[in-house]
Amino acid sequence: MLELLFWLLPDGPHDVFSLVTPADIRRIRDHAQENFIKLIDKVFDRMLVLKAAKDMVKNPVSTKQLLNCVRILTRLIPFVYEVCPDGSVMEDIVLWTQRPRPGSGADYILGRQMVSATVDLLFTSGFTVPLTTLGEDSAVRYTIWENGIGQTSSLGSSKEHVANRVEVLRLLLVMCSRTMYIPAARSTTLPNRALHAIAYNSNKRMILCLLCSLINTSLRDRAQGWAIPYRGTAAMDPNDELSLLSMQTLFILLDYQMPASKATSSGESDDVAGSPHDPESDANTPSMVLVTGTSTGSQNLFRVFIAKLHRTQEFDYLFTNIMRLLDEAMRANLSILASVTKNPTKHVMPQEAAILLWVLLENNSPFKDYLVDHNSSLKLFSVLLYFMLNGYSDPAQAGMVRTISHILHYLSEDSRFATRLMQPFDQSILPSTMRIVDASITHADFMINTVFTLLSASRPYLVPVYSNLLLLVRNVSPYLTQISQTTADKLVSLFDIISSPAFIISEPYHVRWLIYLIEVFDYVVHYRAVDNPRLMYSMVKARSYFTRLRSFDIDKAKTELALIREKKGKSEANRTIGRSQARSSSSQPAGDSAQNVTSSMSALSLTAAAAAAGANESTPSTPAADDNLSLKVTDGNSSPALSDKARGKRPENKHSIEAKTQSSTSIQSIALDESANMDKNDKGKGKSADVGNQTEPGKDKGKAKARAGNSGSGQHQFQPTAEWVFSWLPDLPLDPIIAVLDALAVHIDRISEEVQKDAEAAAATLAASEQAAKHAPGSDVKVDSQLHPQSPTKQSFADDTAFSSSAASADPTQTVIHWLSSDAMLQALPDLEESMPEIRPRLQGLSPALVIWFRSLLWSMIYASGMKPFGIWKNTQVKLFVVKHSI
């Protein structure tokens, strides 16, 4: 009777998680391991008995007992994967060591049996699927839960079936959560034996049914119920929770790859479930060979089958529902009533939808072709860019932004998609804060402006995204046509910052960013010069940015970087003193004070970056100015790139200059912040080096600053050398770009002079006609002059001022743009046949670091969603990622 109460006492998962505390579990595990193992064996044996009972479905008591067994195992298994205080791990002993089964005495391996039984529970008639699917001889019938891929009609599952699937899927995720307890550096080298048992050594029919069930359930379009007029704390709807768990289970099954050491080493094969030495591995042998003849032990079957999807209706189902999930999330963000009308139990899954899209693109080439040719591919492109702009300022959305950057990079590898980006862009789907002033822009314009916005934001957590964004622009550049003036100015301004000598040597990966941008201009110059007159004009005006690279001097760059760091160090010291004084004399709330400090840091970073740039985007700096690193912003009315006549003598708006300077130079604060904050533990060492440098003789002051810039504040500081510079500088395609810009500058100066002469002649003619009209008999001007007489001196001064103003108002821009888009411009270009680059996209590779990041992202999402409503992995010692608990 007491044993029966043990199985019937909990009424739900909340009872199990509240009654069985982490301290209780660890106490038994660490001090009474035999009892801990017996408890798990006993619970699992009871689950097997109930699962095999023929009257289980008809007996509510048996169903409750089975659910409680699932819940107890869900609670216990995470602590099996933890490292014990003595450094040992109980996973091998509890799950993967062969021992007698309680009750029967037959030898078995608990982990493999538990994985198999858990998967079977997902397809148990009357428990997780309707009774109508019950076969003649078996209670387990593999079938697809929902209509969609592989199924034309739904099973008509009840709410009890849905709730039971949620419980069982939760246990399956826990069984596969061993990855959470492995350090990130070793997550690709150590196997996850539960995942291996499912993905590599399972029945073919089960794999297909589980894969299709997870996909269809994840993308199921559920009709929303009555909206609650306020945000409450109600639990998530079971259908939404099932969709989320299905999506998460699908991700981890598709992500898992057997480590190479396990795939090639026969000596360690005994550690993997389903190995030849496993006594139960022969049970699924007939279904281990696919129609292609590939053994299931060699590759992930879920990846194999998802790569075999090829029907148009299957792709329609996938794309339509992924777009629906993204569109729902976007409309929820943009709705003015979202905070009061959104159903609080409705879980919107934009990040999950983006991950699913990326996984499909990576594993199914026909789906990529389908997506590129789809009529709504540009709408998808716009929605993805919206989520990047909406989330880049939130560190919690960094995973979403990086996922989208990989998707866009992957799509940009296809020339058909890159060509489609030249179509007009409709900004009506965007909020007003994201729209561009130019009315007629293309998707490529909006893409480049988005890239500029993210790069100029200078968010440290977005640094891994920047390479993908620049590669996106680089892959699309051979197909750019008629980009707007705003886009051209931002692209050139971005190049100004990234090509700055101090920025280049501050981090080793900055050279890659520089190479990607130079390749953009190289492709435009060779293939799309006549199609992008505004960009060519902006490049001609800023051609000094290219020439300074050809005369790159690492010693001057180090000196420049040392000046920046010195200025930044003084600013930080002053800010620290200011904060100390503020704390002692101010009663401002802590939150407001922190906000002000953050704003001050941002302002100082921008100031330092502006000083480092030496000029704003409308003021290209000469090599001499760059070498001397002037700490003052150059006057916006002077430009060394073109003559006064070429610029048309147009005065710049002061506020516009300041805005452009701030936006174009803020990206440089990334390098400054990273360089100044690296290895803070060695701060004292850096100070000592600075003191020593200050005692250098005055004639060696420049060299001392160079050494200070090279040494930095930490031992892990990047140390650029002359050899490092020569490893990449000679390979930059600068010569053809500079040759083209120099050739065009000559013609542009000539055109500007002609426009200026025509304007002066027209102004002189106009002045002469006005003078004649004033002296004409009976003219109104003459009568007016008699009523309001002026002195001859004032009259002459007014005429000269009017003449000068009319002549100075000549603007050659439109004339130059027209000439740059004509065939005459092509004839003025030098011969570029020998330097013509091959149009070849830079492909996206799955490096080990990217695999680790993606795996960490998936499991961190699973961990976070498992915190509610009762915390599946809460207070467990995960090692794959860092958990920060909010106060």
mmCIF file of C-alpha atoms in Angstrom, residues 10 17-18 59 86 109 121 144 318 364 385 395 503 543 571 588 609 620 764 781 787 829 841 844:
data_model
loop_
_atom_site.group_PDB
_atom_site.id
_atom_site.type_symbol
_atom_site.label_atom_id
_atom_site.label_comp_id
_atom_site.label_asym_id
_atom_site.label_seq_id
_atom_site.Cartn_x
_atom_site.Cartn_y
_atom_site.Cartn_z
ATOM 1 C CA PRO A 10 2.212 13.459 -6.902
ATOM 2 C CA PHE A 17 9.870 19.210 -8.413
ATOM 3 C CA SER A 18 8.783 20.816 -5.146
ATOM 4 C CA ASN A 59 -7.099 2.367 -16.078
ATOM 5 C CA ASP A 86 34.991 13.793 -5.728
ATOM 6 C CA ILE A 109 21.856 -1.247 -20.138
ATOM 7 C CA LEU A 121 5.884 6.329 -25.164
ATOM 8 C CA ILE A 144 2.759 11.003 -37.560
ATOM 9 C CA LEU A 318 7.889 24.591 -44.458
ATOM 10 C CA ASN A 364 18.788 20.566 -47.813
ATOM 11 C CA LEU A 385 16.507 42.535 -41.568
ATOM 12 C CA PRO A 395 22.226 41.578 -25.656
ATOM 13 C CA PHE A 503 41.879 50.286 -36.326
ATOM 14 C CA ARG A 543 40.194 58.243 -52.828
ATOM 15 C CA SER A 571 39.369 59.960 -19.928
ATOM 16 C CA GLN A 588 20.978 60.292 -7.043
ATOM 17 C CA ALA A 609 36.972 57.444 -32.213
ATOM 18 C CA PRO A 620 38.569 62.528 -46.428
ATOM 19 C CA ALA A 764 27.368 87.722 -65.400
ATOM 20 C CA VAL A 781 13.188 99.451 -60.533
ATOM 21 C CA LEU A 787 12.018 106.394 -53.541
ATOM 22 C CA LEU A 829 38.645 54.073 -67.614
ATOM 23 C CA PRO A 841 31.330 34.189 -53.405
ATOM 24 C CA GLN A 844 30.161 29.891 -45.176
#
